[in-house]
GROMACS .gro file of C-alpha atoms in nm:
model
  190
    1UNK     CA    1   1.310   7.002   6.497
    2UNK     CA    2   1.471   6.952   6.166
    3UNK     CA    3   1.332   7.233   5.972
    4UNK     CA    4   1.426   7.431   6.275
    5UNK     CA    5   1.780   7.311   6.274
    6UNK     CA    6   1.815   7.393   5.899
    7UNK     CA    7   1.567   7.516   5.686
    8UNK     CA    8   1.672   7.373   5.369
    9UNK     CA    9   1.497   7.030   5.532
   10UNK     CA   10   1.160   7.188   5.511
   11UNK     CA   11   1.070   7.108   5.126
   12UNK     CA   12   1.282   6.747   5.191
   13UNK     CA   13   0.975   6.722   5.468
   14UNK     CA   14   0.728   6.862   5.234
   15UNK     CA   15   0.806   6.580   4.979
   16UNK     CA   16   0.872   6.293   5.134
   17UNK     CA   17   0.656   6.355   5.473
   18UNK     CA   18   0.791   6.146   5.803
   19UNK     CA   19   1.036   5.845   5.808
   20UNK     CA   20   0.883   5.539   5.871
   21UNK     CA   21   1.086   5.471   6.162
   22UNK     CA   22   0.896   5.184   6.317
   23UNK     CA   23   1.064   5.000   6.618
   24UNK     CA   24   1.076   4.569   6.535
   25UNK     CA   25   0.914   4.310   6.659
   26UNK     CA   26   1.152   4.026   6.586
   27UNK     CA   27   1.474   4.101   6.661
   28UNK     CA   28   1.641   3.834   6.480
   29UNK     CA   29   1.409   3.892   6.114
   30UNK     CA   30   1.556   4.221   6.175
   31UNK     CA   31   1.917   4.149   6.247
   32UNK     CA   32   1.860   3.883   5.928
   33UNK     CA   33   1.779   4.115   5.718
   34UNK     CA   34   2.037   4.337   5.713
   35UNK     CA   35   2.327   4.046   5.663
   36UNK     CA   36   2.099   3.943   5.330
   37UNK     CA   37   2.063   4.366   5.225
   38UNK     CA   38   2.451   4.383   5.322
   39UNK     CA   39   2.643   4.524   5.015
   40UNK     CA   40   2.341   4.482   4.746
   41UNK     CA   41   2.088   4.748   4.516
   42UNK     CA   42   1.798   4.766   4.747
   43UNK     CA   43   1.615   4.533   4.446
   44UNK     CA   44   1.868   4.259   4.395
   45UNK     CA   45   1.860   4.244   4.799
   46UNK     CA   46   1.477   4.301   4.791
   47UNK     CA   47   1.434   3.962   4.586
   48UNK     CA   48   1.656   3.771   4.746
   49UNK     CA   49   1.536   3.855   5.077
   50UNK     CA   50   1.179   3.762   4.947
   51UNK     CA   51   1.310   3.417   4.819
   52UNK     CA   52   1.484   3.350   5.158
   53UNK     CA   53   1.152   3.395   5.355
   54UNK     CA   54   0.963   3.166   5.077
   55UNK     CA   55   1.163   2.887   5.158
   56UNK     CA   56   1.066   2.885   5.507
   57UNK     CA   57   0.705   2.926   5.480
   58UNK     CA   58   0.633   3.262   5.376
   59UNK     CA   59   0.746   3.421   5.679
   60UNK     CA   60   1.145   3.473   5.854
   61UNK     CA   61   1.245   3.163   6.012
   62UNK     CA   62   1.327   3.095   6.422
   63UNK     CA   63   1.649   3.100   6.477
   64UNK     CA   64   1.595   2.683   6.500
   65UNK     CA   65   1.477   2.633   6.195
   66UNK     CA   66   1.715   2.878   5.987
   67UNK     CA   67   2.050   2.695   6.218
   68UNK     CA   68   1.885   2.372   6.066
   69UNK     CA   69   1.904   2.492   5.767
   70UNK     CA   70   2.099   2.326   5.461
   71UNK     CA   71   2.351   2.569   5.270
   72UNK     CA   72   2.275   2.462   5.016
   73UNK     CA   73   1.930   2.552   5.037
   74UNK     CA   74   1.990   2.910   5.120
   75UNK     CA   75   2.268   2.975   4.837
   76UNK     CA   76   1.939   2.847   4.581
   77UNK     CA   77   1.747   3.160   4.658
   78UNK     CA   78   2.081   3.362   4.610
   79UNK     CA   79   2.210   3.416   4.976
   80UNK     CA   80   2.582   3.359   4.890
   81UNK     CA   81   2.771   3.105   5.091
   82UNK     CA   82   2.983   3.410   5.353
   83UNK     CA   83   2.607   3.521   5.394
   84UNK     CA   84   2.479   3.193   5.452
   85UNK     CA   85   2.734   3.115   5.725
   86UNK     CA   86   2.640   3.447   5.856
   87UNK     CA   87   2.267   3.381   5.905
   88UNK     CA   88   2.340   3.080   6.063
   89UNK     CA   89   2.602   3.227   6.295
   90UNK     CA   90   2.365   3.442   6.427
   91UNK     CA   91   2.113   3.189   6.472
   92UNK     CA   92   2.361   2.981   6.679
   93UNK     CA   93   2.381   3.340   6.905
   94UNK     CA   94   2.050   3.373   6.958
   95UNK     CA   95   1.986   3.006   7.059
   96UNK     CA   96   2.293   2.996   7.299
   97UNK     CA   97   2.175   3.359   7.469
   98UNK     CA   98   2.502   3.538   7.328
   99UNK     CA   99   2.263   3.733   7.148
  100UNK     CA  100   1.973   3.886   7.409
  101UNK     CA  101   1.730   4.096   7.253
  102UNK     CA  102   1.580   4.132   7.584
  103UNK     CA  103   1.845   4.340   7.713
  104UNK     CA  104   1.888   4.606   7.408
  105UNK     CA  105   1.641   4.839   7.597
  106UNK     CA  106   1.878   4.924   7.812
  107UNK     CA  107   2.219   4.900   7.672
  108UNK     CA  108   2.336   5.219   7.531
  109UNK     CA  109   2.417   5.217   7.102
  110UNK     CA  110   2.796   5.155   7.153
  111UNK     CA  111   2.690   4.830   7.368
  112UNK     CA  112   2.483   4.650   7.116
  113UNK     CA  113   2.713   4.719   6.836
  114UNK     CA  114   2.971   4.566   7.060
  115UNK     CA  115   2.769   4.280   7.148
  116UNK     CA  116   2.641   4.253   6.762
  117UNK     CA  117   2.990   4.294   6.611
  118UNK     CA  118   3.056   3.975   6.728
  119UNK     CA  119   2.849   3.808   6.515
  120UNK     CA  120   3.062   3.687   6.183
  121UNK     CA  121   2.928   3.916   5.899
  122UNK     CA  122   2.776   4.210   6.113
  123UNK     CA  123   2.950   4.503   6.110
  124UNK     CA  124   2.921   4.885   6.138
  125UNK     CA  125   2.725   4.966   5.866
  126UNK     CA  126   2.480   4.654   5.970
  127UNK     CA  127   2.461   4.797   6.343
  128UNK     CA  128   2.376   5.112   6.184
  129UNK     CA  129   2.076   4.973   6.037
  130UNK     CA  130   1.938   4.792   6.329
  131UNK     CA  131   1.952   5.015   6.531
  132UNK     CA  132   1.775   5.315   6.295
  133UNK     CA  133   1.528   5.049   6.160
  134UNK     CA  134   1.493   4.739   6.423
  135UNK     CA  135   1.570   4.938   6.739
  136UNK     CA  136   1.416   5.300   6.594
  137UNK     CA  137   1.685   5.470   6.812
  138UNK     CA  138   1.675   5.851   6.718
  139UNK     CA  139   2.091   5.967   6.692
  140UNK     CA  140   2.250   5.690   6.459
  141UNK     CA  141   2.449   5.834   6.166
  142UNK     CA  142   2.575   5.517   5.938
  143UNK     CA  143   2.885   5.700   5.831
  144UNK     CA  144   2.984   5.419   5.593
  145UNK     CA  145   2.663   5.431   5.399
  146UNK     CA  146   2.684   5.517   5.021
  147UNK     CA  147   2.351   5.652   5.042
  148UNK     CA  148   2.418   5.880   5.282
  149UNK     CA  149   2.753   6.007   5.195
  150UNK     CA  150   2.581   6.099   4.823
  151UNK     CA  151   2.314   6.241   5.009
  152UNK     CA  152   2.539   6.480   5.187
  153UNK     CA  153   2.742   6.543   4.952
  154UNK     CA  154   2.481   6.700   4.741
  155UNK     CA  155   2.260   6.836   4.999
  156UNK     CA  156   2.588   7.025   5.151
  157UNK     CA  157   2.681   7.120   4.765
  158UNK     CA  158   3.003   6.932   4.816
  159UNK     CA  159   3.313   6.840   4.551
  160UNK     CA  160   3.361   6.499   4.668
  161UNK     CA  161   3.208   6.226   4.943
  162UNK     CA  162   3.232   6.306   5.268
  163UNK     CA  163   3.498   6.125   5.513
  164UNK     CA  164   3.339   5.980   5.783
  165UNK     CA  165   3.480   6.272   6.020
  166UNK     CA  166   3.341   6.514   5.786
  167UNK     CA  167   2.994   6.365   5.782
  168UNK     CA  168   2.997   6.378   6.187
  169UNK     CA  169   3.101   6.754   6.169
  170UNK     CA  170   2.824   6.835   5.924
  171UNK     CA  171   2.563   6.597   6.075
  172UNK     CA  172   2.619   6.809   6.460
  173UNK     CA  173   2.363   7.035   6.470
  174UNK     CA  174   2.128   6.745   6.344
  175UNK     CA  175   2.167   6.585   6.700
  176UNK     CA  176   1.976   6.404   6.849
  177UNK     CA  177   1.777   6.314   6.539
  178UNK     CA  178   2.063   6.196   6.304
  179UNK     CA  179   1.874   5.894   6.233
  180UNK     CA  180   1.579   6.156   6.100
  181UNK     CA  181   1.862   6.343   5.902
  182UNK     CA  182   1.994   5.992   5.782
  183UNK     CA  183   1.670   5.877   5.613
  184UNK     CA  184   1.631   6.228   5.456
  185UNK     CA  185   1.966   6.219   5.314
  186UNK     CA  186   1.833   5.897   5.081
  187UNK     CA  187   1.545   6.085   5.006
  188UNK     CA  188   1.775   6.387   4.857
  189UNK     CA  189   1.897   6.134   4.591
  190UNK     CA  190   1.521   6.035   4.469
   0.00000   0.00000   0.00000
């Protein structure tokens, strides 16, 4: 579909073959995740993230375990205190039912960013994530991502980075695989 849309995507498919678009199987690990990546080099996050799992075990805690958590704890492997409180918001919303995995199937993109939003410390660009990488839905085009604004902006032989309302115009005939176009637009920076 993409190479069809746009040629120029054919040698980006060449290269770098298929995203690895895999739909989650914990929710929360997933959700978790992207508050530790938030605003951090894939590596710093990468280590940190690896650290935070250590402490509980070797593998992403329950939502239980990380809301019984010590602060103190967590800020030793390098989650930073806002972080902290975030991870342990969204524990309390997924132990009170605020937060219902069980019901993403069938709420639409614009609901679970609504219902995720709410959750101190997720925002757009988090939602964005999830929902390309936990929820593998196919049209999701994280507007605010560095990444992908560099991407475009070089793939699209541009001056400057794209506004957001730019990268929507551009990113139209990509529909309904934006989340496709997304991960290739990273790749264009490799």
């Amino acid at each position: 579909h993409m190479a069809a849309r746009d040629r120029r995507f054919a040698p980006l498919i060449e290269r770098h073959g298929a995203p690895p678009l895999e739909r989650t199987s914990n929710t929360f690990a997933s959700l978790g995740r992207a508050i530790i990546y938030q605003q951090l080099s894939g590596s710093a996050a990468g280590t940190i993230h690896r650290r935070f799992v250590g402490l509980f075990g070797g593998r992403f805690p329950t939502p239980t375990a990380l809301a019984a958590a010590r602060p103190e704890a967590l800020r030793s492997v390098g989650v930073s205190a806002a972080k902290a409180s975030y991870l342990q918001d969204l524990a309390a919303r997924f132990a009170d039912g605020s937060v219902a995995p069980r019901r993403f199937a069938k709420m639409t993109d614009d609901e679970i960013a609504a219902a995720l939003t709410a959750v101190k410390g997720i925002g757009p660009w988090s939602v964005h994530m999830f929902l390309m990488f936990g929820l593998n839905r196919p049209d999701v085009l994280p507007v605010g991502d560095l990444g992908i604004r560099k991407g475009m902006m070089r793939y699209f032989r541009l001056r400057a980075l794209p506004a957001p309302t730019r990268m929507e115009t551009l990113a139209a005939p990509w529909r309904p695989y934006r989340s496709v176009a997304s991960w290739y637009m990273w790749r264009v920076l490799e």
